[in-house]
Amino acid sequence: MAEAAESPGDRETASPRPLMRDLKAVGKKFMHVLYPRKSNTLLRDWDLWGPLILCVTLALMLQRSSLDSEKDGGPQFAEVFVIVWFGAVTITLNSKLLGGNISFFQSLCVLGYCILPLTVAMVVCRLVLLAEPGPINFIVRLFVVAVMFVWSIVASTAFLADSQPPNRKALAVYPVFLFYFVISWMILTFTPQ
Amino acid sequence: MAATAAPAGGARSGAGPEWGGFEEPIQGGGSAVIDMENMDDTSGSSFEDMGELHQRLREEEVDADAAAVEEEDGEFLGMKGFKGQLSRQVADQMWQAGKRQASRAFSLYANIDILRPYFDVEPAQVRSRLLESMVPIKMVSFPQKIAGELYGPLMLVFTLVAILLHGMKTSDTIIREGTLMGTAIGTCFGYWLGVSSFIYFLAYLCNAQITMLQMLALLGYGLFGHCIVLFITYNIHLHALFYLFWLLVGGLSTLRMVAVLLSRTVGPTQRLLLCGTLAALHMLFLLYLHFAYHKVVEGILDTLEGPNILPVQRVPRHAPAVLPAARLPTTVLNATAKAVAVTLQPR
């Protein structure tokens, strides 16, 4: 009979509380990426919610209307998704093969979260593209994407570099550079129709 | 293993060997003791379905009333409970055996440590191998050393993919079936893996001393020349410059690979076949990458002036609608002049 009576504790253990906790954790990791410092937060409490949200947002924003899609081969939703996840898996495998002591999902977590600056760049580019087209438009977008590209690389290096042997950091960072370069290129050359 | 395999076989045939399962101590989820108290077990194994079917047929025939049904039910329920436990244990053992085999296969094939020796390189080694891939060595009397690593070749293939994407985007290549990314990845990886396999097969026919790993590494490092040429010529659109680089840089990396293969092959015919094939494929691939994925279209300035304009609208703006092949000679001069101006402008 004691169990039948509701206590305040029962309501607190209902589903909204873990959701808020997860959202706070995701938000905290976003802040860590925007202000990269050497910290273990991303590595210790890894999760894939943030990368999923960012990947879906980026893929949705990079999608073109179906009117033009067969003419210029712009990235479709599935393509962006596949590029991001398989790129992250390839980089993770590469860093593990080079002798890194980071776990598979930790690396996926870091690489996924570090797409945040490029997602911000995508949002800014879409806003800039609402203005009139021209060389200035292109230069502004180029500048924004370049800055965010460097930011992504710096952020991911801050988290990943310590897990690599000291003499092989360059070998592990190069594929990260290529990965974010491809994503930046997709963002920069995006033209909405 | 045999004892656990026996119940699996027994369950399939539905006959006696399942008794062997009780001899072995069952680990994991299965209970070692049959719970005879669980009389109303109605788990659906085929054994029990047949029992139920027979029971139903018998009921219809005998025109059973409640008492008879209860009597038979009571009998069958007891037996059903027993058989249910048995079938559950057999199913459980099958599951455990399957899970063990799957995890063993997974740890064997998904173990990336198999590839670890091929990624054991230092940055200085990669740098020196990249530079050496452009320097043909004349000595062909002794087999030349090929570093059996996969990091450099893999990174070069990915770099080529990135350069190809850049070239396709700036030249507004139209891909009808598929996407730019898929095409770039398919082309580069297809070349690296496919041509390596083909040349390895020819090397096997010609009795050349080279392994598949060495062939992959050799061809992978040979793509360094391609990366340089395409990176430069996708940005500076001068056909004369491209031909010069194609001969010089492409030729140097091809000569390097040819020299290595010559040193590892005996016999003039075999050498000619192997090295000629590799040289032809390597040089033609560079030509293909330049011309198939980098059409110099006349509206290239529009990428700076009007990024929001539909690509299809660019053609009528500058030229009447004619066949692209006929347009190409006239557009080359215009486009190269414009392109020089474009590249000289600060971006």
Coordinates of C-alpha atoms in Angstrom, one line a residue:
Chain A
M1 CA 0.0 0.0 0.0
A2 CA 2.9 2.3 0.6
E3 CA 3.9 2.0 -3.0
A4 CA 0.5 3.1 -4.2
A5 CA 0.9 6.6 -2.7
E6 CA 2.8 8.9 -4.9
S7 CA 5.8 10.7 -3.5
P8 CA 7.6 13.7 -5.0
G9 CA 10.6 11.5 -5.5
D10 CA 8.7 9.4 -8.1
R11 CA 7.9 12.4 -10.3
E12 CA 11.6 13.5 -10.3
T13 CA 12.7 10.2 -11.6
A14 CA 10.4 10.4 -14.6
S15 CA 11.8 10.8 -18.1
P16 CA 12.3 14.6 -18.5
R17 CA 15.2 14.6 -16.0
P18 CA 17.6 12.4 -18.0
L19 CA 16.7 14.3 -21.1
M20 CA 17.7 17.7 -19.5
R21 CA 20.8 16.1 -18.2
D22 CA 21.8 14.9 -21.7
L23 CA 21.0 18.2 -23.3
K24 CA 23.1 20.0 -20.7
A25 CA 26.0 17.6 -21.4
V26 CA 25.7 18.2 -25.1
G27 CA 25.6 22.0 -24.5
K28 CA 28.6 21.8 -22.3
K29 CA 30.6 20.0 -25.0
F30 CA 29.5 22.6 -27.6
M31 CA 31.1 25.3 -25.3
H32 CA 34.2 23.2 -25.0
V33 CA 34.5 23.1 -28.8
L34 CA 33.8 26.8 -29.2
Y35 CA 36.5 27.6 -26.6
P36 CA 39.0 24.8 -27.1
R37 CA 41.2 24.2 -24.1
K38 CA 43.1 21.0 -23.3
S39 CA 40.5 19.2 -21.3
N40 CA 39.2 15.7 -21.0
T41 CA 35.5 16.4 -20.9
L42 CA 34.9 15.4 -24.5
L43 CA 36.9 12.3 -24.2
R44 CA 35.7 11.2 -20.7
D45 CA 32.0 11.5 -21.2
W46 CA 31.6 10.9 -24.8
D47 CA 28.3 10.8 -26.5
L48 CA 27.1 10.8 -30.1
W49 CA 24.0 13.0 -29.7
G50 CA 25.9 16.2 -30.5
P51 CA 27.5 14.8 -33.7
L52 CA 24.1 13.5 -34.8
I53 CA 22.4 16.8 -34.3
L54 CA 25.2 18.7 -36.1
C55 CA 25.4 16.2 -39.0
V56 CA 21.6 16.3 -39.5
T57 CA 21.5 20.1 -39.4
L58 CA 24.4 20.4 -41.9
A59 CA 22.9 17.8 -44.2
L60 CA 19.5 19.6 -44.1
M61 CA 21.0 22.9 -44.9
L62 CA 23.2 21.6 -47.7
Q63 CA 20.3 20.0 -49.4
R64 CA 19.2 21.5 -52.6
S65 CA 15.7 21.7 -54.0
S66 CA 14.8 18.8 -56.3
L67 CA 14.4 21.2 -59.2
D68 CA 18.1 21.6 -59.7
S69 CA 19.4 18.5 -58.1
E70 CA 20.1 16.4 -61.2
K71 CA 21.9 19.2 -63.0
D72 CA 24.8 20.1 -60.8
G73 CA 25.2 17.1 -58.5
G74 CA 25.1 19.0 -55.3
P75 CA 25.3 17.0 -52.1
Q76 CA 22.1 15.3 -51.0
F77 CA 21.2 14.5 -47.5
A78 CA 22.4 10.9 -47.5
E79 CA 25.7 11.9 -49.2
V80 CA 26.6 14.5 -46.5
F81 CA 25.6 12.0 -43.8
V82 CA 27.8 9.2 -45.3
I83 CA 30.7 11.6 -45.9
V84 CA 30.7 12.8 -42.3
W85 CA 30.3 9.4 -40.6
F86 CA 32.6 7.4 -42.9
G87 CA 35.1 10.2 -42.8
A88 CA 35.1 10.2 -39.0
V89 CA 35.4 6.4 -38.9
T90 CA 38.3 6.4 -41.4
I91 CA 40.2 9.0 -39.4
T92 CA 39.5 7.1 -36.2
L93 CA 40.9 3.9 -37.7
N94 CA 43.9 5.7 -39.0
S95 CA 44.7 7.3 -35.6
K96 CA 44.3 3.9 -33.9
L97 CA 46.6 2.2 -36.5
L98 CA 49.2 4.9 -36.0
G99 CA 49.4 3.9 -32.3
G100 CA 46.9 6.3 -30.7
N101 CA 45.4 5.3 -27.4
I102 CA 42.0 6.7 -27.9
S103 CA 38.9 4.6 -28.1
F104 CA 36.8 4.4 -31.2
F105 CA 33.8 6.2 -30.0
Q106 CA 35.8 8.9 -28.2
S107 CA 37.4 9.8 -31.5
L108 CA 34.0 9.8 -33.3
C109 CA 32.7 12.0 -30.5
V110 CA 35.5 14.6 -30.8
L111 CA 35.4 14.7 -34.6
G112 CA 31.6 15.0 -34.7
Y113 CA 31.5 17.8 -32.1
C114 CA 34.3 19.7 -33.9
I115 CA 32.0 20.1 -36.9
L116 CA 30.2 22.8 -34.9
P117 CA 32.2 25.7 -36.2
L118 CA 31.5 24.6 -39.8
T119 CA 27.8 24.3 -39.0
V120 CA 27.9 27.9 -37.8
A121 CA 29.7 28.8 -41.0
M122 CA 27.0 27.2 -43.0
V123 CA 24.3 29.2 -41.2
V124 CA 26.3 32.4 -41.8
C125 CA 26.8 31.5 -45.5
R126 CA 23.1 31.0 -45.9
L127 CA 22.4 34.3 -44.4
V128 CA 25.0 36.0 -46.6
L129 CA 23.6 34.4 -49.7
L130 CA 20.3 36.1 -49.1
A131 CA 22.0 39.4 -50.0
E132 CA 22.9 40.3 -53.6
P133 CA 25.4 38.0 -55.3
G134 CA 28.8 39.3 -56.2
P135 CA 32.6 39.0 -55.6
I136 CA 32.2 40.6 -52.1
N137 CA 29.6 38.0 -51.3
F138 CA 32.0 35.3 -52.2
I139 CA 34.9 36.9 -50.3
V140 CA 32.9 37.2 -47.2
R141 CA 31.8 33.6 -47.4
L142 CA 35.3 32.4 -48.2
F143 CA 36.7 34.3 -45.1
V144 CA 34.0 32.9 -42.8
V145 CA 34.5 29.3 -44.0
A146 CA 38.3 29.6 -43.8
V147 CA 38.2 30.9 -40.2
M148 CA 35.7 28.2 -39.1
F149 CA 37.8 25.6 -40.9
V150 CA 40.9 26.6 -39.0
W151 CA 38.8 26.7 -35.8
S152 CA 37.6 23.1 -36.3
I153 CA 41.1 21.8 -36.9
V154 CA 42.4 23.6 -33.8
A155 CA 39.6 22.3 -31.7
S156 CA 40.0 18.7 -32.8
T157 CA 43.7 18.9 -32.5
A158 CA 43.4 20.2 -28.9
F159 CA 41.5 17.1 -28.0
L160 CA 43.1 14.4 -30.1
A161 CA 46.7 15.4 -30.2
D162 CA 47.5 14.1 -26.7
S163 CA 46.3 10.6 -27.6
Q164 CA 48.9 10.2 -30.3
P165 CA 52.6 9.3 -30.0
P166 CA 54.4 12.7 -29.9
N167 CA 56.4 12.1 -33.1
R168 CA 53.3 11.1 -35.2
K169 CA 51.0 14.0 -34.5
A170 CA 51.3 15.4 -38.0
L171 CA 50.4 12.0 -39.5
A172 CA 47.2 11.9 -37.4
V173 CA 46.2 15.5 -38.0
Y174 CA 46.6 15.4 -41.8
P175 CA 43.5 13.3 -42.5
V176 CA 41.5 15.5 -40.1
F177 CA 42.7 18.5 -42.2
L178 CA 41.4 16.7 -45.4
F179 CA 38.1 15.8 -43.7
Y180 CA 37.3 19.3 -42.6
F181 CA 38.6 20.7 -46.0
V182 CA 36.0 18.6 -47.9
I183 CA 33.2 19.7 -45.6
S184 CA 34.3 23.3 -45.9
W185 CA 34.4 23.0 -49.6
M186 CA 30.9 21.6 -49.7
I187 CA 29.7 24.6 -47.6
L188 CA 31.6 27.2 -49.6
T189 CA 30.4 26.0 -53.0
F190 CA 26.8 25.6 -51.9
T191 CA 24.4 27.7 -53.9
P192 CA 20.7 27.5 -52.9
Q193 CA 18.1 27.3 -55.6
Chain B
M1 CA 32.6 -27.9 -29.1
A2 CA 31.3 -31.3 -30.1
A3 CA 29.0 -31.5 -27.1
T4 CA 27.5 -28.1 -27.8
A5 CA 27.2 -28.9 -31.5
A6 CA 25.3 -32.1 -30.7
P7 CA 22.3 -30.4 -29.2
A8 CA 22.2 -28.0 -32.1
G9 CA 22.0 -30.9 -34.5
G10 CA 19.6 -32.6 -32.3
A11 CA 17.2 -29.7 -32.2
R12 CA 17.2 -29.6 -35.9
S13 CA 16.3 -33.2 -36.3
G14 CA 14.0 -33.1 -33.3
A15 CA 15.4 -36.5 -32.1
G16 CA 17.4 -38.1 -29.3
P17 CA 20.9 -36.4 -29.3
E18 CA 19.6 -33.5 -27.4
W19 CA 20.0 -35.5 -24.3
G20 CA 23.7 -35.1 -24.7
G21 CA 23.2 -31.5 -23.6
F22 CA 22.6 -32.4 -20.0
E23 CA 25.9 -34.1 -19.6
E24 CA 27.8 -30.8 -20.0
P25 CA 27.5 -28.1 -17.3
I26 CA 25.5 -25.3 -19.0
Q27 CA 27.1 -21.9 -18.7
G28 CA 25.4 -18.6 -19.2
G29 CA 21.6 -18.1 -19.2
G30 CA 20.4 -21.7 -19.2
S31 CA 19.3 -23.3 -16.0
A32 CA 21.0 -26.5 -15.0
V33 CA 18.0 -27.9 -13.3
I34 CA 14.7 -28.5 -15.0
D35 CA 11.9 -26.7 -13.2
M36 CA 9.2 -29.4 -13.0
E37 CA 7.0 -27.0 -11.1
N38 CA 6.5 -24.9 -14.1
M39 CA 3.6 -26.8 -15.5
D40 CA 1.8 -24.2 -17.6
D41 CA 4.6 -23.5 -19.9
T42 CA 3.3 -22.9 -23.4
S43 CA 6.5 -21.9 -25.3
G44 CA 6.0 -22.5 -29.0
S45 CA 8.4 -25.1 -30.3
S46 CA 7.5 -27.2 -33.3
F47 CA 7.4 -30.2 -31.1
E48 CA 4.7 -28.7 -29.0
D49 CA 2.8 -27.5 -32.1
M50 CA 2.6 -31.1 -33.3
G51 CA 1.4 -32.2 -30.0
E52 CA -1.3 -29.5 -30.0
L53 CA -2.3 -30.4 -33.5
H54 CA -2.7 -34.1 -32.6
Q55 CA -4.6 -33.1 -29.6
R56 CA -7.0 -30.9 -31.6
L57 CA -7.6 -33.7 -34.1
R58 CA -8.2 -36.2 -31.4
E59 CA -10.7 -33.8 -29.8
E60 CA -12.6 -33.4 -33.0
E61 CA -12.7 -37.1 -33.6
V62 CA -13.7 -38.2 -30.2
D63 CA -16.2 -35.3 -29.9
A64 CA -14.7 -34.4 -26.5
D65 CA -16.6 -33.0 -23.7
A66 CA -15.1 -30.8 -21.0
A67 CA -14.0 -33.6 -18.7
A68 CA -12.1 -35.4 -21.5
V69 CA -10.5 -32.2 -22.6
E70 CA -9.4 -31.4 -19.1
E71 CA -8.0 -34.8 -18.6
E72 CA -6.0 -34.7 -21.8
D73 CA -5.1 -31.1 -21.1
G74 CA -3.8 -32.0 -17.8
E75 CA -1.7 -34.8 -19.2
F76 CA -0.4 -32.7 -22.1
L77 CA 0.2 -29.7 -20.0
G78 CA 2.5 -31.6 -17.9
M79 CA 4.3 -33.1 -20.9
K80 CA 4.2 -29.7 -22.6
G81 CA 5.9 -28.1 -19.6
F82 CA 8.6 -30.6 -19.7
K83 CA 9.2 -30.4 -23.4
G84 CA 9.0 -26.6 -23.3
Q85 CA 11.8 -26.6 -20.8
L86 CA 13.8 -28.9 -23.0
S87 CA 13.3 -26.9 -26.1
R88 CA 14.1 -23.7 -24.3
Q89 CA 17.4 -25.2 -23.1
V90 CA 18.3 -26.4 -26.5
A91 CA 17.5 -23.0 -28.0
D92 CA 19.6 -21.4 -25.3
Q93 CA 22.5 -23.6 -26.1
M94 CA 22.2 -22.9 -29.8
W95 CA 22.2 -19.2 -29.0
Q96 CA 25.3 -19.4 -26.8
A97 CA 27.2 -21.4 -29.4
G98 CA 26.2 -19.0 -32.2
K99 CA 27.2 -16.0 -30.1
R100 CA 30.5 -17.6 -29.3
Q101 CA 31.3 -18.3 -32.9
A102 CA 30.2 -14.8 -34.0
S103 CA 32.3 -13.0 -31.4
R104 CA 35.3 -15.2 -32.4
A105 CA 34.8 -14.4 -36.1
F106 CA 34.4 -10.7 -35.3
S107 CA 37.5 -10.5 -33.2
L108 CA 39.4 -12.3 -35.9
Y109 CA 38.3 -10.2 -38.9
A110 CA 37.5 -6.9 -37.3
N111 CA 40.8 -6.9 -35.6
I112 CA 42.5 -3.9 -37.1
D113 CA 45.8 -5.0 -35.6
I114 CA 46.3 -6.9 -38.8
L115 CA 46.9 -3.6 -40.6
R116 CA 48.9 -2.0 -37.8
P117 CA 52.4 -3.0 -39.3
Y118 CA 51.5 -1.2 -42.5
F119 CA 50.9 2.1 -40.7
D120 CA 54.1 2.0 -38.7
V121 CA 55.7 5.1 -40.2
E122 CA 57.3 8.4 -39.1
P123 CA 56.6 11.7 -40.8
A124 CA 60.2 12.0 -42.0
Q125 CA 59.9 8.6 -43.7
V126 CA 56.7 9.7 -45.4
R127 CA 58.2 12.9 -46.6
S128 CA 61.3 11.2 -48.0
R129 CA 59.2 8.6 -49.8
L130 CA 57.1 11.3 -51.3
L131 CA 60.2 13.0 -52.7
E132 CA 61.7 9.7 -53.8
S133 CA 58.6 8.9 -55.8
M134 CA 59.6 11.6 -58.2
V135 CA 63.2 10.5 -58.7
P136 CA 63.8 7.5 -61.0
I137 CA 66.7 5.4 -60.1
K138 CA 68.7 4.1 -63.0
M139 CA 70.0 0.9 -61.3
V140 CA 67.9 -2.0 -62.7
S141 CA 70.3 -4.9 -62.1
F142 CA 69.3 -5.4 -58.5
P143 CA 65.7 -5.4 -57.2
Q144 CA 65.0 -2.0 -55.8
K145 CA 63.5 -1.6 -52.4
I146 CA 59.8 -0.8 -52.0
A147 CA 58.5 0.3 -48.7
G148 CA 55.5 -1.8 -47.7
E149 CA 53.4 0.8 -46.0
L150 CA 49.8 1.9 -46.6
Y151 CA 49.6 5.2 -44.8
G152 CA 51.2 7.3 -47.5
P153 CA 49.3 5.8 -50.4
L154 CA 46.0 6.0 -48.6
M155 CA 46.5 9.7 -47.7
L156 CA 47.6 10.4 -51.3
V157 CA 44.4 8.8 -52.6
F158 CA 42.3 10.9 -50.3
T159 CA 44.2 14.0 -51.3
L160 CA 43.5 13.2 -54.9
V161 CA 39.8 12.9 -54.1
A162 CA 39.9 16.3 -52.5
I163 CA 41.7 17.9 -55.4
L164 CA 39.3 16.2 -57.9
L165 CA 36.3 17.6 -56.0
H166 CA 37.9 21.1 -56.1
G167 CA 38.5 20.7 -59.8
M168 CA 35.0 19.4 -60.5
K169 CA 33.4 22.2 -58.6
T170 CA 35.3 25.0 -60.2
S171 CA 34.7 23.7 -63.6
D172 CA 31.1 23.1 -63.0
T173 CA 31.2 19.5 -64.1
I174 CA 27.8 18.0 -64.6
I175 CA 27.4 14.5 -63.3
R176 CA 24.2 12.9 -64.5
E177 CA 24.1 9.7 -62.6
G178 CA 25.5 9.9 -59.1
T179 CA 27.1 12.6 -57.2
L180 CA 30.4 14.5 -57.3
M181 CA 31.7 13.0 -54.1
G182 CA 30.8 9.5 -55.1
T183 CA 32.4 9.9 -58.5
A184 CA 35.6 11.3 -57.1
I185 CA 35.9 8.6 -54.5
G186 CA 35.0 5.9 -57.0
T187 CA 37.5 7.1 -59.6
C188 CA 40.5 7.4 -57.2
F189 CA 40.0 4.3 -55.2
G190 CA 39.0 2.4 -58.3
Y191 CA 42.2 3.4 -60.0
W192 CA 44.4 2.6 -57.0
L193 CA 42.9 -0.7 -56.2
G194 CA 42.0 -1.8 -59.7
V195 CA 45.2 -1.0 -61.5
S196 CA 47.3 -2.3 -58.6
S197 CA 45.4 -5.6 -58.9
F198 CA 45.7 -5.7 -62.6
I199 CA 49.4 -5.0 -62.6
Y200 CA 50.0 -7.5 -59.9
F201 CA 48.2 -10.1 -62.0
L202 CA 50.4 -9.2 -65.0
A203 CA 53.5 -9.3 -62.7
Y204 CA 52.4 -12.8 -61.7
L205 CA 52.2 -13.8 -65.3
C206 CA 55.6 -12.2 -66.0
N207 CA 57.2 -13.7 -63.0
A208 CA 58.1 -10.3 -61.5
Q209 CA 59.2 -10.3 -57.9
I210 CA 56.6 -8.0 -56.3
T211 CA 53.9 -8.5 -53.7
M212 CA 50.4 -7.0 -53.7
L213 CA 51.3 -4.8 -50.8
Q214 CA 54.4 -3.5 -52.6
M215 CA 52.3 -2.8 -55.7
L216 CA 49.7 -0.9 -53.8
A217 CA 52.5 1.1 -52.1
L218 CA 54.3 1.8 -55.4
L219 CA 51.2 2.9 -57.3
G220 CA 49.9 4.9 -54.3
Y221 CA 53.1 6.9 -54.1
G222 CA 53.0 7.3 -57.9
L223 CA 49.8 9.3 -57.4
F224 CA 51.9 12.1 -55.8
G225 CA 52.8 13.3 -59.2
H226 CA 49.2 13.3 -60.2
C227 CA 48.2 15.3 -57.1
I228 CA 50.8 18.0 -57.9
V229 CA 49.9 18.3 -61.6
L230 CA 46.1 18.5 -61.0
F231 CA 46.4 20.9 -58.0
I232 CA 48.4 23.3 -60.2
T233 CA 46.4 22.9 -63.4
Y234 CA 43.0 23.0 -61.8
N235 CA 43.9 26.5 -60.6
I236 CA 45.9 27.8 -63.6
H237 CA 43.8 26.9 -66.7
L238 CA 46.5 26.8 -69.3
H239 CA 46.5 23.8 -71.6
A240 CA 50.1 24.2 -72.6
L241 CA 51.1 24.3 -68.9
F242 CA 49.1 21.1 -68.3
Y243 CA 50.8 19.2 -71.2
L244 CA 54.2 20.4 -69.8
F245 CA 53.5 19.2 -66.3
W246 CA 51.9 16.0 -67.7
L247 CA 55.1 15.1 -69.4
L248 CA 57.5 16.3 -66.8
V249 CA 56.0 15.5 -63.4
G250 CA 53.8 12.6 -64.6
G251 CA 56.6 11.3 -66.6
L252 CA 59.0 11.4 -63.7
S253 CA 56.7 9.5 -61.4
T254 CA 56.0 7.0 -64.1
L255 CA 59.7 6.5 -64.8
R256 CA 60.3 5.8 -61.1
M257 CA 57.6 3.1 -61.0
V258 CA 58.9 1.6 -64.3
A259 CA 62.5 1.5 -63.0
V260 CA 61.4 -0.3 -59.9
L261 CA 59.4 -2.9 -61.9
L262 CA 62.3 -3.3 -64.4
S263 CA 64.6 -4.1 -61.6
R264 CA 62.3 -6.8 -60.4
T265 CA 61.5 -8.4 -63.7
V266 CA 63.6 -10.7 -65.9
G267 CA 63.2 -11.1 -69.6
P268 CA 62.8 -8.4 -72.3
T269 CA 59.2 -9.4 -73.3
Q270 CA 58.0 -9.5 -69.8
R271 CA 59.6 -6.2 -68.9
L272 CA 58.1 -4.6 -72.0
L273 CA 54.6 -5.9 -71.2
L274 CA 54.6 -5.0 -67.6
C275 CA 56.3 -1.7 -67.7
G276 CA 54.5 -0.6 -70.9
T277 CA 51.1 -1.4 -69.4
L278 CA 51.8 0.5 -66.2
A279 CA 53.3 3.5 -68.0
A280 CA 50.3 3.7 -70.4
L281 CA 47.7 3.4 -67.7
H282 CA 49.4 5.9 -65.4
M283 CA 49.9 8.6 -68.0
L284 CA 46.5 8.1 -69.5
F285 CA 44.8 8.3 -66.1
L286 CA 46.3 11.8 -65.6
L287 CA 45.0 12.9 -69.0
Y288 CA 41.6 11.4 -68.2
L289 CA 41.4 13.2 -64.9
H290 CA 42.2 16.5 -66.5
F291 CA 39.9 16.3 -69.4
A292 CA 37.0 14.4 -68.0
Y293 CA 36.5 16.3 -64.8
H294 CA 37.8 19.7 -65.7
K295 CA 36.0 21.2 -68.6
V296 CA 37.0 24.7 -69.1
V297 CA 33.7 26.4 -69.6
E298 CA 33.4 29.9 -70.7
G299 CA 31.2 31.0 -67.9
I300 CA 33.8 30.3 -65.2
L301 CA 33.9 34.0 -64.2
D302 CA 30.3 33.6 -63.3
T303 CA 31.3 31.7 -60.2
L304 CA 32.7 34.9 -58.9
E305 CA 30.1 37.3 -60.3
G306 CA 26.9 35.3 -59.9
P307 CA 27.0 32.3 -57.7
N308 CA 23.2 32.3 -57.6
I309 CA 22.7 32.0 -61.3
L310 CA 21.6 28.6 -62.5
P311 CA 24.4 26.8 -64.3
V312 CA 22.3 26.1 -67.3
Q313 CA 21.7 29.8 -67.8
R314 CA 25.4 30.5 -68.3
V315 CA 25.6 29.0 -71.7
P316 CA 23.2 31.2 -73.6
R317 CA 24.6 34.3 -71.9
H318 CA 28.0 34.0 -73.5
A319 CA 27.6 31.9 -76.6
P320 CA 24.9 30.5 -78.8
A321 CA 23.9 27.0 -78.1
V322 CA 26.3 24.9 -80.1
L323 CA 27.8 21.4 -79.5
P324 CA 30.4 21.5 -76.7
A325 CA 33.0 19.7 -78.8
A326 CA 32.8 22.4 -81.5
R327 CA 32.9 25.1 -78.8
L328 CA 35.9 23.9 -77.2
P329 CA 38.7 25.2 -79.5
T330 CA 37.3 28.7 -79.5
T331 CA 36.6 28.8 -75.8
V332 CA 40.0 27.6 -74.9
L333 CA 41.7 30.8 -75.9
N334 CA 39.0 33.0 -74.4
A335 CA 38.8 31.0 -71.2
T336 CA 42.6 30.8 -70.7
A337 CA 42.9 34.5 -71.1
K338 CA 40.1 35.1 -68.7
A339 CA 41.4 32.5 -66.3
V340 CA 44.8 34.2 -66.2
A341 CA 43.1 37.4 -65.3
V342 CA 41.0 35.6 -62.8
T343 CA 44.0 34.0 -61.1
L344 CA 45.8 37.3 -61.0
Q345 CA 42.9 38.9 -59.3
P346 CA 43.1 38.8 -55.5
R347 CA 40.3 36.4 -54.3

